[in-house]
mmCIF file of C-alpha atoms in Angstrom:
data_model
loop_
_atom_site.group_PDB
_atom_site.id
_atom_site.type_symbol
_atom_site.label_atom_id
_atom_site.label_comp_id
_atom_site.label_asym_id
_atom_site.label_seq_id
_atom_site.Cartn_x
_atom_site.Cartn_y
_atom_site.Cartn_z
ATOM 1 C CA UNK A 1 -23.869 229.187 -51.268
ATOM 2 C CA UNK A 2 -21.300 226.337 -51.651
ATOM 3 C CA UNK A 3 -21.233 225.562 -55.675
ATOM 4 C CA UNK A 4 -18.491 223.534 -57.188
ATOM 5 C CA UNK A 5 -15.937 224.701 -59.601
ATOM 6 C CA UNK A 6 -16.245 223.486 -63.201
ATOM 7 C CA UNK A 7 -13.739 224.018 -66.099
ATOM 8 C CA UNK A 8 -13.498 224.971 -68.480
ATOM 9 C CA UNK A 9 -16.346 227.306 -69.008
ATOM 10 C CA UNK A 10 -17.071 226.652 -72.440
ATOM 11 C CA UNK A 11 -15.157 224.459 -75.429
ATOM 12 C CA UNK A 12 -15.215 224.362 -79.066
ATOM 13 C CA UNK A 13 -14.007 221.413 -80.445
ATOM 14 C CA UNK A 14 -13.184 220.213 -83.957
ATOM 15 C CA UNK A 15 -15.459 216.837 -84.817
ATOM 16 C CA UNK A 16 -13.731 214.027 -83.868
ATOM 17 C CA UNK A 17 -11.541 215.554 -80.889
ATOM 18 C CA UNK A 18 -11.688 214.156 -77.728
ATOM 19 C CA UNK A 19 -13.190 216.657 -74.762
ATOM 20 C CA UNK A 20 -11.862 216.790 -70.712
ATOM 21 C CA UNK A 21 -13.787 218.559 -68.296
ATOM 22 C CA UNK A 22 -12.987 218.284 -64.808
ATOM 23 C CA UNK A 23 -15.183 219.779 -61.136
ATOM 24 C CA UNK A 24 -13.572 220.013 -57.862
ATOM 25 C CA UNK A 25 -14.896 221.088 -54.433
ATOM 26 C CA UNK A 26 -13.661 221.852 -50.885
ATOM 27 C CA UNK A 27 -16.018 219.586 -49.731
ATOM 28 C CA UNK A 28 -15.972 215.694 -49.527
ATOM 29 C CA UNK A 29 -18.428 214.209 -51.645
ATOM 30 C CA UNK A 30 -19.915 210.209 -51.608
ATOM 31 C CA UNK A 31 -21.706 210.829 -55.189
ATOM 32 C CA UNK A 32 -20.352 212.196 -58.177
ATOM 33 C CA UNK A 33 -23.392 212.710 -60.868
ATOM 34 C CA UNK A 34 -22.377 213.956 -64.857
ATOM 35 C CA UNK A 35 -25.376 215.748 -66.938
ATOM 36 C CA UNK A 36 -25.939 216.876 -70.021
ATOM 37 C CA UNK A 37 -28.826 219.718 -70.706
ATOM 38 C CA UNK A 38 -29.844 220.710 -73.786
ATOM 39 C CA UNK A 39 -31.826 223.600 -75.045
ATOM 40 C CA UNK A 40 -35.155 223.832 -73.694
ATOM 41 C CA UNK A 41 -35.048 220.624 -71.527
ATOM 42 C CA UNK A 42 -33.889 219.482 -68.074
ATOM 43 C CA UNK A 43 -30.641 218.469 -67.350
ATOM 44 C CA UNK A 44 -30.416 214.257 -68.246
ATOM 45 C CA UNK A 45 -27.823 211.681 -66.120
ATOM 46 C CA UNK A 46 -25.017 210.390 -68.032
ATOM 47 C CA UNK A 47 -23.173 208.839 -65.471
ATOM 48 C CA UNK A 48 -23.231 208.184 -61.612
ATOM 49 C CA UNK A 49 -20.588 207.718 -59.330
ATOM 50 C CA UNK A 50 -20.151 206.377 -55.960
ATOM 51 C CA UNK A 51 -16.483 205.233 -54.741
ATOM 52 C CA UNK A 52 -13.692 207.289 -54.405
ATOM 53 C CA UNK A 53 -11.425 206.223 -57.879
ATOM 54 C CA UNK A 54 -14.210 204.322 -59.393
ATOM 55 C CA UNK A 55 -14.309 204.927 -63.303
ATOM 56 C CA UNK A 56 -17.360 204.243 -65.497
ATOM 57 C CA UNK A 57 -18.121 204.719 -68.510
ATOM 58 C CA UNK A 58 -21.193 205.150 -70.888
ATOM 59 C CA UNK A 59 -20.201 204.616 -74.471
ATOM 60 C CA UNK A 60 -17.868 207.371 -75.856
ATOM 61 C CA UNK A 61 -17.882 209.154 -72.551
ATOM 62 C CA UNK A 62 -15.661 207.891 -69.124
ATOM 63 C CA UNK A 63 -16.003 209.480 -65.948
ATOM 64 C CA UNK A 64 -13.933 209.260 -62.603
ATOM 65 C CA UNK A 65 -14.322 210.087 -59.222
ATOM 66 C CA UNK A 66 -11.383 211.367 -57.609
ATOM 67 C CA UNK A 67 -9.442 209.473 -54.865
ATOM 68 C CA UNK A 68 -9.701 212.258 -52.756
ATOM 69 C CA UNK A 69 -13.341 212.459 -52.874
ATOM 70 C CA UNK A 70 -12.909 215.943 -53.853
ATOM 71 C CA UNK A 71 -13.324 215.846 -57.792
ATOM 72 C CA UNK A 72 -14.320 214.345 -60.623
ATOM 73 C CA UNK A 73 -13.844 214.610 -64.792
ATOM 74 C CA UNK A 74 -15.524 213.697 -67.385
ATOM 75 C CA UNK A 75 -13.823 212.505 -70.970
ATOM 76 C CA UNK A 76 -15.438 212.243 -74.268
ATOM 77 C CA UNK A 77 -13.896 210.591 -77.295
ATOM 78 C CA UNK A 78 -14.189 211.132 -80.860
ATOM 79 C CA UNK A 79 -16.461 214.174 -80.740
ATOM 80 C CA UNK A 80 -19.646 214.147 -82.444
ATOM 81 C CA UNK A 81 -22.001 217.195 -83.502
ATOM 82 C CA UNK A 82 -24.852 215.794 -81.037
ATOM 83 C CA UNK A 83 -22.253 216.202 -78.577
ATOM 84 C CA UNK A 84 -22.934 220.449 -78.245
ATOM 85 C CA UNK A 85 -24.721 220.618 -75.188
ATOM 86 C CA UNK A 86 -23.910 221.984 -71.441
ATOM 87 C CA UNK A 87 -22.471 219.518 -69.228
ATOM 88 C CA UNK A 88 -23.188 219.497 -65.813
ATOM 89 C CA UNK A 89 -20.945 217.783 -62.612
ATOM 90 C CA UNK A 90 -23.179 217.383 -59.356
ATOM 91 C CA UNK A 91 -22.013 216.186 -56.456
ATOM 92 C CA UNK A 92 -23.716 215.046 -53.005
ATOM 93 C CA UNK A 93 -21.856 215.967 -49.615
ATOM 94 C CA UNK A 94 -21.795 213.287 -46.993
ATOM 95 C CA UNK A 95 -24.384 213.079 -44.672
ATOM 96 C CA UNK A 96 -26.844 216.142 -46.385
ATOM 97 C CA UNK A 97 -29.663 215.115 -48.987
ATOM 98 C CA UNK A 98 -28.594 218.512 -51.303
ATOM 99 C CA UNK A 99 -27.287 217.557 -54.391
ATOM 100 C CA UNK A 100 -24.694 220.793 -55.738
ATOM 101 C CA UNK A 101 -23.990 221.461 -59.015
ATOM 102 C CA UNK A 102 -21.494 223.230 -61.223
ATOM 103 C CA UNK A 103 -21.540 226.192 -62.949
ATOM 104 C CA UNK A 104 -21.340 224.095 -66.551
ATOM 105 C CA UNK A 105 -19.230 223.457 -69.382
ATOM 106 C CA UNK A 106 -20.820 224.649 -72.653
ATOM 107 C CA UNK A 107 -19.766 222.349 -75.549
ATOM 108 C CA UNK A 108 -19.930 223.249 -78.952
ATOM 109 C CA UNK A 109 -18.719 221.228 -82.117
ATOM 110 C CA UNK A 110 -17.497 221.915 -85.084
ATOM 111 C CA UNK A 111 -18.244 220.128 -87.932
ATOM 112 C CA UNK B 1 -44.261 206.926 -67.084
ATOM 113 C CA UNK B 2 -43.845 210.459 -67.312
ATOM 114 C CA UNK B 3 -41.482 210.779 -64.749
ATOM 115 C CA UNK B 4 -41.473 214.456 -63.727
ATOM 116 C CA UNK B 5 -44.092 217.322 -64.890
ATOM 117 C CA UNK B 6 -43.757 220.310 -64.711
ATOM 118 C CA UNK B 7 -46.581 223.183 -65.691
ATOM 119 C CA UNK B 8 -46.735 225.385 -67.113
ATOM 120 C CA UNK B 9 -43.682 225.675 -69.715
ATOM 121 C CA UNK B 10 -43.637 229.318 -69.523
ATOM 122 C CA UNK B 11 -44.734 232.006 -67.189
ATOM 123 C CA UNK B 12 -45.009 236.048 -67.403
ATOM 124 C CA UNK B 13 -45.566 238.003 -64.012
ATOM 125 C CA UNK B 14 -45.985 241.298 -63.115
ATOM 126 C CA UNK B 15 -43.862 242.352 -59.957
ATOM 127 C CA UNK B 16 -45.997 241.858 -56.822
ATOM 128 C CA UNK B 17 -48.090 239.032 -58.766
ATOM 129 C CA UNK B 18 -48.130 235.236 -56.877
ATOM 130 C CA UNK B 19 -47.941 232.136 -58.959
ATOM 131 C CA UNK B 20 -47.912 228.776 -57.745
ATOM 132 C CA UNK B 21 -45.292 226.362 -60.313
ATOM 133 C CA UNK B 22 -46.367 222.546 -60.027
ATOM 134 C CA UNK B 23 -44.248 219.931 -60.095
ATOM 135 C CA UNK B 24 -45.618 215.604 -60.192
ATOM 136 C CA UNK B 25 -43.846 212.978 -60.180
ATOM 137 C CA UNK B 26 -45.274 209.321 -60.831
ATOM 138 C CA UNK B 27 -41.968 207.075 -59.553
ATOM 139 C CA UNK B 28 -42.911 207.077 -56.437
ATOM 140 C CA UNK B 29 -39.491 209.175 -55.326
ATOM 141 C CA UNK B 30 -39.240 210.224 -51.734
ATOM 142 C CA UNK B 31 -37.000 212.876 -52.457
ATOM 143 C CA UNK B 32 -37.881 216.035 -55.102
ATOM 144 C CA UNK B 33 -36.258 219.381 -55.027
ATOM 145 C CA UNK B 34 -36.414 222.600 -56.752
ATOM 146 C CA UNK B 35 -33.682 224.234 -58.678
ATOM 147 C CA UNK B 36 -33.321 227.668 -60.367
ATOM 148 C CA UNK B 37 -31.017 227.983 -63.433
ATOM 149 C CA UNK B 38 -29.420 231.423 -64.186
ATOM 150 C CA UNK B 39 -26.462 232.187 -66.555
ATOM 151 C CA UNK B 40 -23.182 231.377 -65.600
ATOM 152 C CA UNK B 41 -24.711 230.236 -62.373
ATOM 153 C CA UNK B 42 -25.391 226.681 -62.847
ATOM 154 C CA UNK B 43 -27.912 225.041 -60.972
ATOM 155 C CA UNK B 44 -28.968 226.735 -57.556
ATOM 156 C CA UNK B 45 -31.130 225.025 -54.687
ATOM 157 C CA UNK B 46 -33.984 226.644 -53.307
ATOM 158 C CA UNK B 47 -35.968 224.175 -51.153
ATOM 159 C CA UNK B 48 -35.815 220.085 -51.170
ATOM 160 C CA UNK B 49 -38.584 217.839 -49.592
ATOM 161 C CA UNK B 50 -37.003 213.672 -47.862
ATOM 162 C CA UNK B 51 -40.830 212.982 -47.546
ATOM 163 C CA UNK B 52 -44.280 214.076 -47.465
ATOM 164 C CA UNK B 53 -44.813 216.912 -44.719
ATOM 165 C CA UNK B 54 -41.255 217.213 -44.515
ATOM 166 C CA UNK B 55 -39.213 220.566 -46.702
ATOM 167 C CA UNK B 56 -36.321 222.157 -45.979
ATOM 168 C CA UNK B 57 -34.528 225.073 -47.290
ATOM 169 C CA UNK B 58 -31.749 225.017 -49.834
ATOM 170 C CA UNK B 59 -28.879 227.792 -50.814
ATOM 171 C CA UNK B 60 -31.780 230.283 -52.762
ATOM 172 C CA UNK B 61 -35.031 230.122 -50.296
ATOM 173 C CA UNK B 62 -36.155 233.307 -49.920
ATOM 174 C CA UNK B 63 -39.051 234.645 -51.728
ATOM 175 C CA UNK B 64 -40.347 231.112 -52.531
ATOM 176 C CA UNK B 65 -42.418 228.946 -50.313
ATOM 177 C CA UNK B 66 -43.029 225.227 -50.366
ATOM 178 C CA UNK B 67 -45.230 222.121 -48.689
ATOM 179 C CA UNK B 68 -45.044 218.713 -49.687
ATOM 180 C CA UNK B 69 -48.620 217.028 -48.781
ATOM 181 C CA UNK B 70 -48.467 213.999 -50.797
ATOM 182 C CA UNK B 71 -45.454 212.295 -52.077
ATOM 183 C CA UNK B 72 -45.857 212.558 -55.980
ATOM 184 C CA UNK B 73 -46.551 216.630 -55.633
ATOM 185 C CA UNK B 74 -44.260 219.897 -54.513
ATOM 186 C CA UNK B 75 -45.142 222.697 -55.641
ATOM 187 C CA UNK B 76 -43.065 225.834 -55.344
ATOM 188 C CA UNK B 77 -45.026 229.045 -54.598
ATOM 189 C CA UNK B 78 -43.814 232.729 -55.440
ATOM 190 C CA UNK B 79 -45.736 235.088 -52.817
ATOM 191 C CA UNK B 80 -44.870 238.414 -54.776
ATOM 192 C CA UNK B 81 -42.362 238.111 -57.485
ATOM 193 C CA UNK B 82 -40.103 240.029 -58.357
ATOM 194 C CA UNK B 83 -37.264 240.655 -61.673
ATOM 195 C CA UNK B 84 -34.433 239.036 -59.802
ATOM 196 C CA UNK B 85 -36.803 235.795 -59.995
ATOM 197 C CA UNK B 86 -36.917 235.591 -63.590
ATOM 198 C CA UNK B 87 -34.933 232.730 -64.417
ATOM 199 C CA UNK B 88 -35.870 228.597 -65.406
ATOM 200 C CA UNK B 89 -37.004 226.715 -62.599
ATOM 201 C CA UNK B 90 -36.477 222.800 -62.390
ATOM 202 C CA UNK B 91 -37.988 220.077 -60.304
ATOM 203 C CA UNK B 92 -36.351 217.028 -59.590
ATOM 204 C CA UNK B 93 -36.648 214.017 -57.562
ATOM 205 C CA UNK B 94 -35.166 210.827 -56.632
ATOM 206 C CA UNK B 95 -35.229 207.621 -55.156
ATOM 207 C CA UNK B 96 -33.549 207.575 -51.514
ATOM 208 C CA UNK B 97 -33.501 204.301 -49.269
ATOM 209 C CA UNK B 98 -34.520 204.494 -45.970
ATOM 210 C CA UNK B 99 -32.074 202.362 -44.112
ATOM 211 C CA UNK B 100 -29.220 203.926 -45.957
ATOM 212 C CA UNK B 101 -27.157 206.980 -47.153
ATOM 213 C CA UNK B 102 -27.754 206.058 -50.868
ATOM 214 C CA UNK B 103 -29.051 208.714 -53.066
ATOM 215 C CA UNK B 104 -30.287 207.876 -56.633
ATOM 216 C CA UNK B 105 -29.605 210.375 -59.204
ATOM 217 C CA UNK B 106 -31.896 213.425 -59.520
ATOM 218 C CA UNK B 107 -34.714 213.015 -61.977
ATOM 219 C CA UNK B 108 -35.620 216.294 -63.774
ATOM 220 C CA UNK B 109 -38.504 217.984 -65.421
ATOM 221 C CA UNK B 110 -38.325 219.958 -68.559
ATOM 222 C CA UNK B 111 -38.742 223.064 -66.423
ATOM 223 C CA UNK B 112 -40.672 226.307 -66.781
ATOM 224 C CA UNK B 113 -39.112 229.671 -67.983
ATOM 225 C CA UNK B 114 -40.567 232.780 -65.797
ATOM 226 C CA UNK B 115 -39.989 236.355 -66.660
ATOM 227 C CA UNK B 116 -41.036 238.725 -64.056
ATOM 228 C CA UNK B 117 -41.865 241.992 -65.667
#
């Protein structure tokens, strides 16, 4: 099945570093969703998107969705050890209700 | 507000055995969805529901069965399970207008962690 591509894989990160993860697809996408999931729970929204090269932010963390509608990154600043986590990109093709997701970028901290 | 439950936490089959995994939501969400979470593999569709009496199938459906009767319920059945469905299943739903494209982000449960045996 279609599933976006996420990178990188997994990062570890001194405290205080700033983080860059980026997903792109071959498919056109009209929402651009960012999770975080930590252990044991469900996956939590950090930040929505909705127009192509609209960037938003939520505290320490900015997000963009990509002018060509086919990507999207996330940024962290200033690293902190509540950071570790996996972080999820999601996206929603035009004209379908099925929200995809990618594969996940597992971030650990070091203190 | 709850938003979405999910029972039970944790599951053990035998192969062949059926289980039913429940999923309630109480935000009044048209859409809800299940997901199946496997390493390395991200987050993997298996069915979705736009409405009550209304399912559909997603990337993962087979072996798993669905119905949505009322709006704040889908469960997701497992007829005979089997190893390759031991993985963490999630529910989700969201909010979806009716007289537009507009999706709301996905709401998710704390999911439940099968092991087929």
């Amino acid at each position: 099945g279609q599933q976006l591509n996420q990178s990188p894989q997994s990062m570890f990160i001194q405290e205080g570093e700033d983080v860059s993860m980026n997903c792109t697809s071959s498919s056109i996408f009209n929402t651009w969703l960012w999770y975080k999931q930590e252990p044991g729970e469900g996956p939590v929204l950090l930040i929505a998107l909705y127009k192509a090269g609209e960037l938003t932010s939520n505290g320490r963390l900015t997000a963009q969705f990509g002018i060509t509608r086919k990507d999207s990154f996330l940024n962290i600043s200033a690293s902190i050890p509540s950071d570790v986590g996996i972080y999820f990109c999601a996206g929603l093709s035009v004209g379908t209700y099925k929200y995809i997701f990618g594969t996940g970028t597992r971030l650990k901290v070091l203190a | 507000n709850a938003g979405v439950t999910q029972t039970p936490k944790f599951q053990v089959l035998k192969t062949g055995q059926s289980m039913t995994l429940q999923c309630a939501q109480d935000m009044n969400h048209e859409y809800m969805s299940w997901y199946r979470q496997d390493p390395g593999m991200g987050l993997r569709l298996i069915h979705y529901s736009v409405g009550a009496g209304i399912t559909d199938q997603g990337e993962v459906p087979n072996g798993y069965n669905v119905s949505r009767s009322t709006t704040e319920d889908f469960p997701l059945r497992l007829l005979s399970a089997a190893p390759s469905q031991t993985s963490v299943y999630f529910c989700a739903s969201s909010y979806r207008t009716p007289s537009s494209s507009y999706n709301s982000p996905l709401h998710f449960g704390n999911g439940t962690r099968l092991t087929v045996t």
